[in-house]
Coordinates of N, CA and C in Angstrom, one line a residue:
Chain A
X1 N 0.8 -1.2 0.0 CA 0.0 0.0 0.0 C 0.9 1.2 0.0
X2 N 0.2 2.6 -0.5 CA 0.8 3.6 -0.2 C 1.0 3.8 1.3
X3 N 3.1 4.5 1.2 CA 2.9 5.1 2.6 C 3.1 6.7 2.6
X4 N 3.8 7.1 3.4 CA 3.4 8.7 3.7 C 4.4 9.1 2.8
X5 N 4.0 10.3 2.0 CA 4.4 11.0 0.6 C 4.5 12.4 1.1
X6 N 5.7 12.9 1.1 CA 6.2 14.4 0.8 C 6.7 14.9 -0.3
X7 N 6.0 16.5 -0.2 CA 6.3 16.9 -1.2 C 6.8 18.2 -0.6
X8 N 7.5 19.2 -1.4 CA 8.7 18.6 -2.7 C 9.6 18.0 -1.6
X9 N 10.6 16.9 -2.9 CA 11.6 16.2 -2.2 C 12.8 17.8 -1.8
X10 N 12.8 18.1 -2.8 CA 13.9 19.2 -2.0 C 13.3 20.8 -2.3
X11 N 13.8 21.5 -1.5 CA 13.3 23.2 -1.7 C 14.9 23.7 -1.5
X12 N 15.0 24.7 -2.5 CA 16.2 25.8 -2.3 C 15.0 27.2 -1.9
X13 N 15.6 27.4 -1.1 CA 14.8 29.0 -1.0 C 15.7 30.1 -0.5
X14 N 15.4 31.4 -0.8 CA 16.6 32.6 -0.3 C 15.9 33.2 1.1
X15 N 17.2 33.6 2.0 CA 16.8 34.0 3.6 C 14.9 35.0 3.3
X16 N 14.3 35.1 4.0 CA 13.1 35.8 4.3 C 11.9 35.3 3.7
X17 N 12.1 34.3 2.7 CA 11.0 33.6 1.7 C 10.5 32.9 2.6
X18 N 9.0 32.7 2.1 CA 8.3 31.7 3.0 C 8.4 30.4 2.2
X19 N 7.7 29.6 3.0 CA 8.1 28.4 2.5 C 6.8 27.5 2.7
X20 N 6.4 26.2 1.6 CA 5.4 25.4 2.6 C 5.7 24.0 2.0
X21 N 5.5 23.2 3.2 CA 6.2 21.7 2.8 C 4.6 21.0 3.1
X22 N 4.9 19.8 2.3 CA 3.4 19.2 2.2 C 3.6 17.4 2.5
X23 N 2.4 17.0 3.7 CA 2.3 15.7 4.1 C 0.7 14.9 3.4
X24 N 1.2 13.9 2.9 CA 0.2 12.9 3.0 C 0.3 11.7 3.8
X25 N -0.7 11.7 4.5 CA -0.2 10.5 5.4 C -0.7 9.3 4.7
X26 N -0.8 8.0 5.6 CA -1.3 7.0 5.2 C -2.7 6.9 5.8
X27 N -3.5 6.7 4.2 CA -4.9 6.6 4.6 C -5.2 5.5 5.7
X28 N -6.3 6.5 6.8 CA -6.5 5.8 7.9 C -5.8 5.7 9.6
X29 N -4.5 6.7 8.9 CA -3.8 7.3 10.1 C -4.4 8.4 10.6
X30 N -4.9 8.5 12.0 CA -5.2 9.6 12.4 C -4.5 10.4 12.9
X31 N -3.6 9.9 13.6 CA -1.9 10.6 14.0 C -1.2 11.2 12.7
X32 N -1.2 12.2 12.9 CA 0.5 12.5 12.0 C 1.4 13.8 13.4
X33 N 3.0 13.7 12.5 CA 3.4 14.2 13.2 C 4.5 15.1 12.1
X34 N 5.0 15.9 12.4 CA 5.8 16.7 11.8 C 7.6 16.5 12.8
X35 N 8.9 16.4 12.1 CA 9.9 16.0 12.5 C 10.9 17.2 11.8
X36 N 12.0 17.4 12.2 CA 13.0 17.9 11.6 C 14.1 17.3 11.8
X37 N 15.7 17.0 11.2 CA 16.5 16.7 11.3 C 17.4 17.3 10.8
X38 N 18.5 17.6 11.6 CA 19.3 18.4 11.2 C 20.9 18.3 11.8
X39 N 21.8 18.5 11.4 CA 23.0 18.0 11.7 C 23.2 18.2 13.2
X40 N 23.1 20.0 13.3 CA 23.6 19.9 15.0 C 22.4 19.7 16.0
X41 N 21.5 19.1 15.4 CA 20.1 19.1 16.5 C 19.9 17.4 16.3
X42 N 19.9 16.3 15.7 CA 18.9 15.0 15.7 C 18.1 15.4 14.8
X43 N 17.1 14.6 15.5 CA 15.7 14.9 15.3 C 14.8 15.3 16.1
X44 N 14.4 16.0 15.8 CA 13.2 17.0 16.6 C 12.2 16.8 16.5
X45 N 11.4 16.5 17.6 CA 9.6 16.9 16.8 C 9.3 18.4 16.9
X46 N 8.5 18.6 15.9 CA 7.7 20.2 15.6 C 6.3 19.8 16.3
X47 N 5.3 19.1 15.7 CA 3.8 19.3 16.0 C 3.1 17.8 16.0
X48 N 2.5 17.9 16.3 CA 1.4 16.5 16.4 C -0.4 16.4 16.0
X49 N -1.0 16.0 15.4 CA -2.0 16.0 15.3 C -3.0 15.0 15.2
X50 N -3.7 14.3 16.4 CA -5.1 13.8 16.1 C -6.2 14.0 16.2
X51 N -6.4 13.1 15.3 CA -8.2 13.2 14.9 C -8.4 14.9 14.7
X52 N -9.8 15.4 15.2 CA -10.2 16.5 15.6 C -10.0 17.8 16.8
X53 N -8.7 16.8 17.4 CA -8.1 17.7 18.5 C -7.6 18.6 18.4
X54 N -7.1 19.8 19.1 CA -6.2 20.5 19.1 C -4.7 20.2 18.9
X55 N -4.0 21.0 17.9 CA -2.7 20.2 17.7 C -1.4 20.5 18.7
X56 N -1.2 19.6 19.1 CA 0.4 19.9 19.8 C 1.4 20.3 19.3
X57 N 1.5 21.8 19.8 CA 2.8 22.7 19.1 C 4.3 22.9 19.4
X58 N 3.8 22.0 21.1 CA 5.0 22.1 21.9 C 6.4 22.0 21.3
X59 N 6.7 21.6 19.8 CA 8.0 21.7 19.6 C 8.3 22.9 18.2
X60 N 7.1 23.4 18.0 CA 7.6 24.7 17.0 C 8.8 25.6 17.8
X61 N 9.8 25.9 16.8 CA 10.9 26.4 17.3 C 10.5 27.9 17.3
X62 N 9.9 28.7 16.6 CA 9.4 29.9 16.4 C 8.3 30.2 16.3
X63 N 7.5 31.4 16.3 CA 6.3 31.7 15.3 C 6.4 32.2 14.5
X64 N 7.8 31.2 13.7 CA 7.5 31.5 12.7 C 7.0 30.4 11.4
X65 N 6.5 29.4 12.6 CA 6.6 28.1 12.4 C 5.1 27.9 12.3
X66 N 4.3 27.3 11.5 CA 2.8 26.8 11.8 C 2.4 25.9 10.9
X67 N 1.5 25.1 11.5 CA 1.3 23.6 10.6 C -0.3 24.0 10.8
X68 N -1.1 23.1 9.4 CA -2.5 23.0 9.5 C -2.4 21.4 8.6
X69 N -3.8 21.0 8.9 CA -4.2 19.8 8.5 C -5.7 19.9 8.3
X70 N -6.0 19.3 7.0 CA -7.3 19.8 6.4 C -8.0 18.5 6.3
X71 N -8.8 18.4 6.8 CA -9.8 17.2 6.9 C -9.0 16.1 7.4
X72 N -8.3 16.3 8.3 CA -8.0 15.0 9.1 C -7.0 14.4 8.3
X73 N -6.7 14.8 7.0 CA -5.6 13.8 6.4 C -4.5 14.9 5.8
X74 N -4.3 15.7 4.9 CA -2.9 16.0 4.4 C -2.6 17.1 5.6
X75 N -1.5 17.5 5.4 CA -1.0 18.4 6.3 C 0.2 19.1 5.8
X76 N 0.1 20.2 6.2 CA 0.9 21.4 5.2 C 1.7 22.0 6.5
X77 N 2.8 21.9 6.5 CA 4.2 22.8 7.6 C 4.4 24.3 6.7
X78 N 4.6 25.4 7.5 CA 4.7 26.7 7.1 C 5.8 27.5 7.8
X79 N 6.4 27.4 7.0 CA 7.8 28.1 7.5 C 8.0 30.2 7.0
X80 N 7.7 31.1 7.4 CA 7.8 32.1 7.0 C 9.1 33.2 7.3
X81 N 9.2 33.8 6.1 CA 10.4 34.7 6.8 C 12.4 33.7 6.8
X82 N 11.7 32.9 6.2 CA 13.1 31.7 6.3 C 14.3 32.1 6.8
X83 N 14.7 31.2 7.8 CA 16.8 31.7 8.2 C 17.5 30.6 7.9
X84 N 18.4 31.0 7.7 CA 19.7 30.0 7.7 C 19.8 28.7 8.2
X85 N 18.9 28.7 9.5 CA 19.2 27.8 10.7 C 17.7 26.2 10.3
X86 N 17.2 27.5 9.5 CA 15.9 26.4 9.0 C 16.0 25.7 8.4
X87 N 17.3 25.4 8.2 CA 17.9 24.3 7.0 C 17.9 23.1 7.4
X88 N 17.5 22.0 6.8 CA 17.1 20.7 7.6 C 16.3 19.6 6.4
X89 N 16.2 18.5 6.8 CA 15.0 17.8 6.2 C 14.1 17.8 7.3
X90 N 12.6 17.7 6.8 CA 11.9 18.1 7.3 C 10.8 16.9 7.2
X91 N 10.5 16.1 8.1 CA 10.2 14.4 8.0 C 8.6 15.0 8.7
X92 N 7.4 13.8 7.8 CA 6.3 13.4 8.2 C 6.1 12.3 8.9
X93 N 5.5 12.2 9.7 CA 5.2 10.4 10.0 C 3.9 10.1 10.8
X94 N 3.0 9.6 10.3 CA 1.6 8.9 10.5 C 1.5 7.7 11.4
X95 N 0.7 7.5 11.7 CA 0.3 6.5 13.0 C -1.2 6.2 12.8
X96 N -1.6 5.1 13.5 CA -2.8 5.1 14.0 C -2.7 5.1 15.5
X97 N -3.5 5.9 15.7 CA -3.0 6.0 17.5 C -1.4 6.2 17.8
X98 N -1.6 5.7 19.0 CA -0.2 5.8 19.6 C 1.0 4.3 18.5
X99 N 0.3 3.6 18.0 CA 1.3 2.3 17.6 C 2.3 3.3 16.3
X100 N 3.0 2.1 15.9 CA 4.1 2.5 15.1 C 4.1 4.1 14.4
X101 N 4.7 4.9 14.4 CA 4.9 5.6 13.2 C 5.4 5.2 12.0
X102 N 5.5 5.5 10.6 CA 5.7 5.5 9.6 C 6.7 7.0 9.0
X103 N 7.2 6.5 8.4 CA 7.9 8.0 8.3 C 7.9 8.2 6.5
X104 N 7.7 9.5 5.9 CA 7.9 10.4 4.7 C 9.2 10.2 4.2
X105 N 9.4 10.2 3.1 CA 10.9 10.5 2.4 C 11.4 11.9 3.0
X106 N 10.9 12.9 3.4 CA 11.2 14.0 4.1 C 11.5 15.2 2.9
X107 N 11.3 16.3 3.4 CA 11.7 17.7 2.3 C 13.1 18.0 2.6
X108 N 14.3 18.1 2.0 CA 15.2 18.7 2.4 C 15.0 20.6 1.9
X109 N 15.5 21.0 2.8 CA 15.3 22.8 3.0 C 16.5 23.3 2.9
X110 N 16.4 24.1 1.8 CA 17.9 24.6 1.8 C 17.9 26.4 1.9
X111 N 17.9 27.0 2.9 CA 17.9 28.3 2.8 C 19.4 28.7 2.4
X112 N 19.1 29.8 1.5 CA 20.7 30.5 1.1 C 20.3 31.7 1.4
Chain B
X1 N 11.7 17.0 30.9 CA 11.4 16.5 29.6 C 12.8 14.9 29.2
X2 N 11.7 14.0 28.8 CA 12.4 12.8 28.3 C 13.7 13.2 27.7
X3 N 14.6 12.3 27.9 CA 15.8 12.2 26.8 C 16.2 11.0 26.5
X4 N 17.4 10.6 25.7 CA 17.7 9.5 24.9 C 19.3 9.8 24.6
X5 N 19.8 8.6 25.1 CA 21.7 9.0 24.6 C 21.5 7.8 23.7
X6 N 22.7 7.6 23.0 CA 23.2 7.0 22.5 C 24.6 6.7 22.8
X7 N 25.3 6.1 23.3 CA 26.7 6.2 23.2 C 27.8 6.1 22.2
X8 N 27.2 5.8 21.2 CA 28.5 5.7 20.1 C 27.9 6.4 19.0
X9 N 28.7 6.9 18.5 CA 28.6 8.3 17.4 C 28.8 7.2 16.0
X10 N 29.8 6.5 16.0 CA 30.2 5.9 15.0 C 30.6 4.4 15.1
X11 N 30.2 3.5 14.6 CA 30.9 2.2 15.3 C 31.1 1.4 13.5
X12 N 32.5 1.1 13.7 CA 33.0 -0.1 12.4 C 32.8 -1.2 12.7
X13 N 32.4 -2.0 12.1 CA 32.8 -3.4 12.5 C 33.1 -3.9 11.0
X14 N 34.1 -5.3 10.9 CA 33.6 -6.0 9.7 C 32.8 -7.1 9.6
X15 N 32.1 -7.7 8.7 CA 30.9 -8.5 8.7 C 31.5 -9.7 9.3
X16 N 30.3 -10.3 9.8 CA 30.0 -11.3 10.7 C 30.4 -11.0 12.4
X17 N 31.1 -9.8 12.2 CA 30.9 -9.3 13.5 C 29.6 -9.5 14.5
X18 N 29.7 -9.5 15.7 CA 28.8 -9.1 16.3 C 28.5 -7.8 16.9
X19 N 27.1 -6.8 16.9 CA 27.2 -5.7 17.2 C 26.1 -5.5 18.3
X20 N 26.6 -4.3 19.5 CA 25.6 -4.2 20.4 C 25.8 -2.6 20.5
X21 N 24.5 -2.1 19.7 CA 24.4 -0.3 20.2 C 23.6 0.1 21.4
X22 N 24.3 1.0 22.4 CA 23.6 1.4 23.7 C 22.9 2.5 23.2
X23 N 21.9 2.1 24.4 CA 20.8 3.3 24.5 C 20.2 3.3 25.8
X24 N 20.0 4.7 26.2 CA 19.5 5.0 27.3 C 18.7 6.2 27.5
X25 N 17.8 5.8 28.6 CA 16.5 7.1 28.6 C 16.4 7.5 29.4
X26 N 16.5 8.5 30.1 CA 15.9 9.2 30.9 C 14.7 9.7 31.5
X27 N 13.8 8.9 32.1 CA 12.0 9.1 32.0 C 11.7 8.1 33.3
X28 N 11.1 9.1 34.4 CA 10.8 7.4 35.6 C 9.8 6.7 35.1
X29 N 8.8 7.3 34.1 CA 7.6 6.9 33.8 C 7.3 5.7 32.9
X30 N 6.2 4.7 32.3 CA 6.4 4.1 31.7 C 6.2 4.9 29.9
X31 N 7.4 3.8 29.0 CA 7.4 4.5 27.7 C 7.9 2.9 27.3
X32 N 7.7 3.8 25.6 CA 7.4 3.1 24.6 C 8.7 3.0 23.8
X33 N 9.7 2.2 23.2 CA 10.8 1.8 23.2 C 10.6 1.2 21.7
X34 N 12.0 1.7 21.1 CA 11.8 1.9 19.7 C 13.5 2.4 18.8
X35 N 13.2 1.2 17.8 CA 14.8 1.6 17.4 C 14.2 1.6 15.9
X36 N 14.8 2.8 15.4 CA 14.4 2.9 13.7 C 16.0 3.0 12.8
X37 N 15.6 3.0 11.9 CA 17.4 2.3 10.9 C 16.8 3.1 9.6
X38 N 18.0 3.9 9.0 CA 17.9 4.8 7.8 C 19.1 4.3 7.2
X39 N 19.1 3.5 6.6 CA 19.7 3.2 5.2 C 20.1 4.3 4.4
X40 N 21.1 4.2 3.7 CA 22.0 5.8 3.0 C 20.9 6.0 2.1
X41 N 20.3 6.9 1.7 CA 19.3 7.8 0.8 C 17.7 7.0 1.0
X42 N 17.6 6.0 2.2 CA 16.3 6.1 2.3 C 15.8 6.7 3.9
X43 N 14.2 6.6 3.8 CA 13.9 7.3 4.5 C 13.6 6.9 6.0
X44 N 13.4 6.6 7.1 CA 13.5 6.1 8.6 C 12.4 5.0 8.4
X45 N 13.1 3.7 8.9 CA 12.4 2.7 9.2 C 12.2 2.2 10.1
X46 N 10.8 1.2 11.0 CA 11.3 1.1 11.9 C 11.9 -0.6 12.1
X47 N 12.6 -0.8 13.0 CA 13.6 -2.2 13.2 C 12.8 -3.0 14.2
X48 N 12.2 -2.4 15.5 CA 11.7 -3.2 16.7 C 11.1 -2.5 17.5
X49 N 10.3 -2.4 18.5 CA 9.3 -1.7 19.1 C 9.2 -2.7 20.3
X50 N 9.2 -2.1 21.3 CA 8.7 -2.4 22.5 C 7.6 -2.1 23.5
X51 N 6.2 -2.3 23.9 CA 5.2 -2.0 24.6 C 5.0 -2.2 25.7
X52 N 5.2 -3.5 26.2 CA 5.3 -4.5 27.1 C 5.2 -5.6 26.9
X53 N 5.3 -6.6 28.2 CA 5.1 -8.0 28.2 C 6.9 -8.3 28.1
X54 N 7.6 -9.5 27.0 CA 8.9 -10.0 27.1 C 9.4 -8.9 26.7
X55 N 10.7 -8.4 27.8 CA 11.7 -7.3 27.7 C 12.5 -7.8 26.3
X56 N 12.8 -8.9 25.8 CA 13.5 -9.2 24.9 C 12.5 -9.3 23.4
X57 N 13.0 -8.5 22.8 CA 12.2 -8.1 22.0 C 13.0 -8.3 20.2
X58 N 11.9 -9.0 19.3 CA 13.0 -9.7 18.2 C 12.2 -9.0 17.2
X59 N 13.2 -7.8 16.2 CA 12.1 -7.3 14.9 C 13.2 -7.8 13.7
X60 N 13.1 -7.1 12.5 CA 13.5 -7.3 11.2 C 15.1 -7.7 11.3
X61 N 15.1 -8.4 9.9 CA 16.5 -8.9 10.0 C 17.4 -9.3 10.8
X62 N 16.8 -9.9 11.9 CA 17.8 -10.2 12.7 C 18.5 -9.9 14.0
X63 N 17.8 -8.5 14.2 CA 17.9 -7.7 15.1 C 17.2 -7.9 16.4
X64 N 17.7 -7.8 17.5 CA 17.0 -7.9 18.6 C 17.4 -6.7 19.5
X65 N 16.6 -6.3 21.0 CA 16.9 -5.4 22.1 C 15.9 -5.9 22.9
X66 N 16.7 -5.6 24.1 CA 16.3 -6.3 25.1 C 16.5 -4.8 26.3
X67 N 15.2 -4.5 27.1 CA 14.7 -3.5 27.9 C 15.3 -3.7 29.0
X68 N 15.6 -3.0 29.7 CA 16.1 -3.4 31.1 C 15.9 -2.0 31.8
X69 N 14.7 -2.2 32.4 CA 13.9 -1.5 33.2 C 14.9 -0.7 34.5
X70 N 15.4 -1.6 35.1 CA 16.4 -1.2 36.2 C 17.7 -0.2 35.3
X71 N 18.1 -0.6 34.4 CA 18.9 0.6 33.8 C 18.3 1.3 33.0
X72 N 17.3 1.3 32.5 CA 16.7 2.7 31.5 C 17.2 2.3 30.6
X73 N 17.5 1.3 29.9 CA 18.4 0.9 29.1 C 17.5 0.0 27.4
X74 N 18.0 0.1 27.1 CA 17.2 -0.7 25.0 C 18.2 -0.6 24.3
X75 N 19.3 -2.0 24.8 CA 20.3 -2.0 23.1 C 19.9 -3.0 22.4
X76 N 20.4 -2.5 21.2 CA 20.4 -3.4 20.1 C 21.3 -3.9 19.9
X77 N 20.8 -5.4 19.5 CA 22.2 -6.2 19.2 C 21.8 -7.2 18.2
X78 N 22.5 -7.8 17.2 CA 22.9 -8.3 16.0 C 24.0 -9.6 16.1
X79 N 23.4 -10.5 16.1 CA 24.9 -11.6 16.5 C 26.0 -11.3 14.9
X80 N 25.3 -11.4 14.0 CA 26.2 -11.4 12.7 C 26.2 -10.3 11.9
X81 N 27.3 -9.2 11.9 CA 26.1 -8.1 10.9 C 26.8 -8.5 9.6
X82 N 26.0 -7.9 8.5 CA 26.2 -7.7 6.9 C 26.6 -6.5 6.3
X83 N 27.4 -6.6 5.7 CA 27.7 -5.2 4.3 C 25.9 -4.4 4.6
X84 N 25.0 -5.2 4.1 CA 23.9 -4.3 3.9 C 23.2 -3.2 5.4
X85 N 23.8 -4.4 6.6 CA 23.6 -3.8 7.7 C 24.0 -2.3 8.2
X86 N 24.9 -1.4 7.0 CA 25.2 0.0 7.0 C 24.0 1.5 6.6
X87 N 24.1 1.6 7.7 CA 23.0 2.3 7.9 C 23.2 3.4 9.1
X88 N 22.1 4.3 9.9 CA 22.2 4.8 10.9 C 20.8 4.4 11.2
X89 N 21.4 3.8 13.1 CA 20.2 3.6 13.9 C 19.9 4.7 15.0
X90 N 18.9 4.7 15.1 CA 18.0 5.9 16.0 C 17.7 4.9 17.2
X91 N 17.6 5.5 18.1 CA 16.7 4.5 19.2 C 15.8 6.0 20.0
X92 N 14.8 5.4 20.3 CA 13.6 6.5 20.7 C 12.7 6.2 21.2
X93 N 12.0 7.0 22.0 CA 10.9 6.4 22.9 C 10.0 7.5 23.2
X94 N 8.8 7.0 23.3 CA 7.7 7.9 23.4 C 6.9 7.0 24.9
X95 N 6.4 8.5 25.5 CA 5.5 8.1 26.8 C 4.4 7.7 27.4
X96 N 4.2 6.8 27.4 CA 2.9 5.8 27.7 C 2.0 6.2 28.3
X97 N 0.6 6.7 27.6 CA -0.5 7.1 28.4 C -0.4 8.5 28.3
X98 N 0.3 9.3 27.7 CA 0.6 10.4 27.4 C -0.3 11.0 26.4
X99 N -1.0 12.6 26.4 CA -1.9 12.4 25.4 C -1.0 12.8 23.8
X100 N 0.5 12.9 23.8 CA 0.9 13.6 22.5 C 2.2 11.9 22.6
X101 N 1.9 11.4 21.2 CA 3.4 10.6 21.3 C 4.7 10.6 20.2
X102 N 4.7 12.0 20.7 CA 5.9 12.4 19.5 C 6.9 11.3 20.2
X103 N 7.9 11.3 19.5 CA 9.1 10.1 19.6 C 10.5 11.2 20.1
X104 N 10.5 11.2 20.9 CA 12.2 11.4 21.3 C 13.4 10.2 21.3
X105 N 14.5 11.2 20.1 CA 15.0 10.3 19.4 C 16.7 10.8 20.3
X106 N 17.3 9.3 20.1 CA 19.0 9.8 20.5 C 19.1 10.4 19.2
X107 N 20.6 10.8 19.1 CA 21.4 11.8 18.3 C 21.5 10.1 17.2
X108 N 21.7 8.9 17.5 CA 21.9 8.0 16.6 C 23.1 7.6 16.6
X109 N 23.6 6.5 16.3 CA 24.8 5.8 15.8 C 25.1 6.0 14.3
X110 N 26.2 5.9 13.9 CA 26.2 5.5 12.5 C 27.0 4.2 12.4
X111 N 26.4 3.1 12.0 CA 27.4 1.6 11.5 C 27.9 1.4 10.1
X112 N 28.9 1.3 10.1 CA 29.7 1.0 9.0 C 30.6 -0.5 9.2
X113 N 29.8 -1.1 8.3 CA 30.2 -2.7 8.0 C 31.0 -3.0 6.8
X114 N 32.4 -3.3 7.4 CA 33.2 -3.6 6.1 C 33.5 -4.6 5.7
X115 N 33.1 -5.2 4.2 CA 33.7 -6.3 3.4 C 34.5 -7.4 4.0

């Protein structure tokens, strides 16, 4: 079956541009979650979202950072004003409930 | 807030070695135990998962980790590895009963299996 699809595989963008990176999860996941990885940090979580709850933002690094998810399934990360530091891949990963995640080929982000 | 070490940044071996990567967590609480493996240009997979029930826990290829509650502890170990076994592994854990289960990940190993 399909699993979780990111789009684009890579973004170049110049400092102050905004940016938006895009998840598909796997149909039937009501979890998804938003990740970053980046050389001097791991991996990070950004945000969390199920079902019709309120989403967990606890790991946006900025405001300048915001995620939405439209009908329970795709979900779009928003990066505005871009820095240097935003440079990263930028990993999806779906769940049902709490069990396994799945993880996206991920966006790599290149701010110049 | 949870954390996750890793102890080895980088580990060689050559094949048919045997390999054991540490990992440890920082959490009094109960959590969910989890080693994922990224292969060079693919994207994070997972290897083994732990929930409860037998601490010794056996997922893909060969791989096993075994939980040890009294040390905070989930390594992985591999009696023989392979050329293809090069990769970087994660180990991570998320918090049980928790209402958000993002995954807090170590920094990762990287293995390099030579010929």
């Amino acid at each position: 079956g399909a699993g979780v699809s990111q789009s684009p595989s890579n973004k170049v963008t110049e400092k102050g541009k905004d940016v938006e990176l895009r998840c598909d999860p796997i149909s039937g996941h009501t979890a998804l979650y938003w990740y970053r990885q980046s050389l001097g940090q791991g991996l990070e979580f950004l945000i969390y979202f199920q079902g019709n709850s309120a989403p967990d933002k606890s790991g946006l690094p900025s405001d300048r950072f915001s995620a939405e998810r439209t009908g329970g399934s795709v979900s779009t990360l928003t990066i505005q004003r871009t820095q240097q530091e935003d440079s990263a891949v930028y990993l999806c990963a779906s769940s049902r409930g709490h069990l396994e995640q799945f993880f996206g080929p991920g966006t790599r982000l290149t701010v110049l | 807030a949870q954390s996750v070490s890793q102890h080895n940044h980088h580990v060689i071996l050559s094949e048919a070695a045997s390999l054991e990567l540490g990992c440890n967590y920082s959490y009094g609480g109960t959590v969910n135990l989890f080693w994922y493996v990224q292969y060079p240009g693919q994207h994070l997979q997972l290897l083994l998962k732990y929930f409860s029930g037998d601490p010794l826990v056996k997922g893909i290829k060969g791989f096993e980790a075994e939980f040890i509650k009294s040390k905070f502890s989930f390594n992985l170990r591999k009696p023989s590895v392979q050329w293809s076994d090069t990769a970087e592994y994660f180990c991570a854990v998320t918090l049980s009963g928790a209402g958000s289960y993002q995954l807090t990940f170590g920094k990762g190993t990287k293995l390099s299996v030579i010929p």
